Short mmCIF file of C-alpha atoms in Angstrom, two decimals:
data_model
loop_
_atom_site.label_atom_id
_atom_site.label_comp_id
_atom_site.label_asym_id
_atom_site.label_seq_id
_atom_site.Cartn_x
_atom_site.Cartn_y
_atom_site.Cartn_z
CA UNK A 1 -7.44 -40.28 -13.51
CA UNK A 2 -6.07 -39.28 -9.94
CA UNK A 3 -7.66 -36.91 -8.03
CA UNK A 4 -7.09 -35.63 -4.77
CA UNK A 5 -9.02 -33.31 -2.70
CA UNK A 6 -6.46 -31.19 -0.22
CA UNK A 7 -8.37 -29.72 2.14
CA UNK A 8 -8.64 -27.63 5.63
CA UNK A 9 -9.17 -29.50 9.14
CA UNK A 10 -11.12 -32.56 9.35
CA UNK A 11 -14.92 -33.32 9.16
CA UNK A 12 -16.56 -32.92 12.34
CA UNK A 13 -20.30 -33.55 11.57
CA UNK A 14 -21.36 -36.87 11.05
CA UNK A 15 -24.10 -36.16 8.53
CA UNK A 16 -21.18 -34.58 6.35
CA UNK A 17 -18.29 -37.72 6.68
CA UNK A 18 -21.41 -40.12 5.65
CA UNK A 19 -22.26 -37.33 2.82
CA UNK A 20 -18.61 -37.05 1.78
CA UNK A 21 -18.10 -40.75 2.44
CA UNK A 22 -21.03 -41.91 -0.06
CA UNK A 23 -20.11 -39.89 -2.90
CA UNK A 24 -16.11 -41.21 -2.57
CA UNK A 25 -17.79 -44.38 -2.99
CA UNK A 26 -19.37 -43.45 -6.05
CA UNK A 27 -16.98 -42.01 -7.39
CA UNK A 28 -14.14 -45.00 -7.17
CA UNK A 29 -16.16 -46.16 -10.84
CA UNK A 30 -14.98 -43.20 -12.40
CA UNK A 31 -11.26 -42.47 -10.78
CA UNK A 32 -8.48 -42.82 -8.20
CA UNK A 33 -9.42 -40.69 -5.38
CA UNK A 34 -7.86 -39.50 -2.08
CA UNK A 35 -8.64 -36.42 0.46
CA UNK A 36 -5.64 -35.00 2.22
CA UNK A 37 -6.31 -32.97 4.98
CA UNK A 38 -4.06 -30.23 6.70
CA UNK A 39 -4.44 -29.29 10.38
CA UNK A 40 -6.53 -26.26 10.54
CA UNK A 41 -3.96 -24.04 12.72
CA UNK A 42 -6.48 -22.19 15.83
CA UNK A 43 -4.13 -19.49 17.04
CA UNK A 44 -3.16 -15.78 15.54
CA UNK A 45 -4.92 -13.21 13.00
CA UNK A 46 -6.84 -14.63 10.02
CA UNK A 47 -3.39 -14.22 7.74
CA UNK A 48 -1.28 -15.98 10.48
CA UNK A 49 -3.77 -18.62 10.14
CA UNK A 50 -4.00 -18.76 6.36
CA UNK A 51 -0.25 -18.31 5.89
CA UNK A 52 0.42 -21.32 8.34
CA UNK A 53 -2.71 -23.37 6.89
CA UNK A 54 -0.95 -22.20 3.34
CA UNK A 55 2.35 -23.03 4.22
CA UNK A 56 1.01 -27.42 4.89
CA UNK A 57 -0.93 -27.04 2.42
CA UNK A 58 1.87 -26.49 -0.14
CA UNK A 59 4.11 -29.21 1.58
CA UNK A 60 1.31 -31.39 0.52
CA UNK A 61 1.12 -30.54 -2.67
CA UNK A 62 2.58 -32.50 -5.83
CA UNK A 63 5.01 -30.95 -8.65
CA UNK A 64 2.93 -32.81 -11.25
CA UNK A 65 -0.71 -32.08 -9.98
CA UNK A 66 -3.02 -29.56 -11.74
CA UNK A 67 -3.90 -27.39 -9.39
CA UNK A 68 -7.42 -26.31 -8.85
CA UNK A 69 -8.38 -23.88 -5.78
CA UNK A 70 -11.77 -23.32 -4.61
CA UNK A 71 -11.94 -19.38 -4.34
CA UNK A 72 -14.97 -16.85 -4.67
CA UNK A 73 -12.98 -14.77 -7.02
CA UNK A 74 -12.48 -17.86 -9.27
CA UNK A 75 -14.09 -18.62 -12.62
CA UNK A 76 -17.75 -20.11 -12.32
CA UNK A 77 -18.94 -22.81 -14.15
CA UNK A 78 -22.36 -25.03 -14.83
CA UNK A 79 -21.79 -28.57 -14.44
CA UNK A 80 -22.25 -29.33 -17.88
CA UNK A 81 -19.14 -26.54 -18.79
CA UNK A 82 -17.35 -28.57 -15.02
CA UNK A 83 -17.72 -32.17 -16.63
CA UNK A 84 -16.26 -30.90 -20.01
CA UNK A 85 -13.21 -29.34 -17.71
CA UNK A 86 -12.87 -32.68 -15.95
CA UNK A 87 -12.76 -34.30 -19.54
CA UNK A 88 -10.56 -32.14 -21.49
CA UNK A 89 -7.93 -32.35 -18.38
CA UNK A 90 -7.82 -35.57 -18.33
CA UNK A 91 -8.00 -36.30 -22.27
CA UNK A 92 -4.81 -34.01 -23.00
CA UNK A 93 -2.21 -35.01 -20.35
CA UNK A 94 -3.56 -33.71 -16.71
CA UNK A 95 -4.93 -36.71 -15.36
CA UNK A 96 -4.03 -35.78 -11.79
CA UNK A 97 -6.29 -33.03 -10.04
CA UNK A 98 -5.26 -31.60 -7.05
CA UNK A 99 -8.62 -29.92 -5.86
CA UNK A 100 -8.09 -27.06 -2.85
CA UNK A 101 -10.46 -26.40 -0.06
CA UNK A 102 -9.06 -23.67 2.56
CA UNK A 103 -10.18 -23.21 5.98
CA UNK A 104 -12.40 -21.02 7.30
CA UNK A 105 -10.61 -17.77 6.69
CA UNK A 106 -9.48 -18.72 3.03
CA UNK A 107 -6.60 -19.55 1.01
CA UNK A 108 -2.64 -18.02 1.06
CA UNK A 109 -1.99 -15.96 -1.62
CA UNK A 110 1.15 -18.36 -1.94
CA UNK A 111 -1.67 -21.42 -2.68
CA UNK A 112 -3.78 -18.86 -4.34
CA UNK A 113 -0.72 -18.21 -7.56
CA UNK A 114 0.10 -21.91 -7.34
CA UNK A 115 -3.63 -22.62 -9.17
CA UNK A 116 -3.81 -23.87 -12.76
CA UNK A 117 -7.50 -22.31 -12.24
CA UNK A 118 -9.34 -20.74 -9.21
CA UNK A 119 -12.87 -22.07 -9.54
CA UNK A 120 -15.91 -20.46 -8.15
CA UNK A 121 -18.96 -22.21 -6.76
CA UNK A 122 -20.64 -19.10 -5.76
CA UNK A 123 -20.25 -15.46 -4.59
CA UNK A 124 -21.24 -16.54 -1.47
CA UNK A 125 -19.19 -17.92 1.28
CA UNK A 126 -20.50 -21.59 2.43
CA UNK A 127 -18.17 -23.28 5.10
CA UNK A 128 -15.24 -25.01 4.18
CA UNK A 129 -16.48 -28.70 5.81
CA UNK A 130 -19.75 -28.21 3.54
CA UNK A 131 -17.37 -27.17 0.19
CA UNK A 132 -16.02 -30.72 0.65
CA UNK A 133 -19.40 -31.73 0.11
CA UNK A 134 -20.31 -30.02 -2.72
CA UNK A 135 -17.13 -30.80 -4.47
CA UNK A 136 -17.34 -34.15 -4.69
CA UNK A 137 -21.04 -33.86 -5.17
CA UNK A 138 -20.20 -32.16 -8.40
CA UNK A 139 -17.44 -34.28 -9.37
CA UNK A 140 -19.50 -37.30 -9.90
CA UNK A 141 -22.24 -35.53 -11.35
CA UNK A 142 -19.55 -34.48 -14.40
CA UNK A 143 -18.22 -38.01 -14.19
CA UNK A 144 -21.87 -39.03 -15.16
CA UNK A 145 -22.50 -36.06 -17.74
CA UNK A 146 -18.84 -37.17 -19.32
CA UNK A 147 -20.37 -40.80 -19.31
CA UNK A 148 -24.03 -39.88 -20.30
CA UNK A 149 -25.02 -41.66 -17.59
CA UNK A 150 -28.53 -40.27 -16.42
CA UNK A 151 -28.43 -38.29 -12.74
CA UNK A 152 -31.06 -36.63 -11.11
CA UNK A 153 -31.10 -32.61 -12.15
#
């Protein structure tokens, strides 16, 4: 399985790059991985910046990638019904994941209706640096339910 995580801007934090950094590492066990990351554009109105962030995000984007977007509006999962996602993708022909992070002010509606499925972590907004976190936090964790591997709950 591919997987790519497209994201917003770069990490600036250390304690998240070494957080994001450790979990890539787990992860190579389970699949391919690779984070993409579009410049996070600084100047205009919140939809000049999301249509411009939008607009590289798309460029970046492959025609034979299942798309998933990180949106509050999306569907919610636990990580149990997340792993079987990740497993039923990748067991009937979509074995590579584009995941979608969007800066700080969101996601184009343009990126928005290019989603296979919108996918909710919360109702709550939690910055977009953090999200990358708790992605790929809950990546592995399905890659060790799918495995029934034991990990901490």
């Amino acid at each position: 399985m591919q997987i790519n995580i497209l994201t917003v801007g770069n990490l600036k934090e250390k304690y998240l790059r070494d957080a994001c950094a450790e979990y890539l590492k787990r992860l190579q066990a389970y699949a391919k991985f690779t984070v993409t990351e579009v410049e996070e554009e600084k100047k205009g109105t919140a939809i000049i910046r999301k249509q411009k962030e939008g607009e590289r995000i798309l460029k970046k984007l492959a025609s034979d990638t299942y798309v998933i977007v990180l949106a509050i509006e999306g569907k919610d999962f636990s990580s149990d019904q997340f792993a079987a996602k990740i497993n039923q993708l990748g067991t009937y022909g979509n074995s590579h994941l584009t995941f979608v992070i969007g800066g700080s002010d969101g996601l184009s509606p343009e990126v928005i209706q290019k989603a296979d499925l919108k996918l909710s972590f919360s109702k709550m907004t939690f910055p977009h640096q953090l999200m990358r976190v708790f992605l790929l936090e809950q990546i592995y964790r399905g890659f060790k339910i799918i495995r029934g591997e034991n990990y901490h709950k």
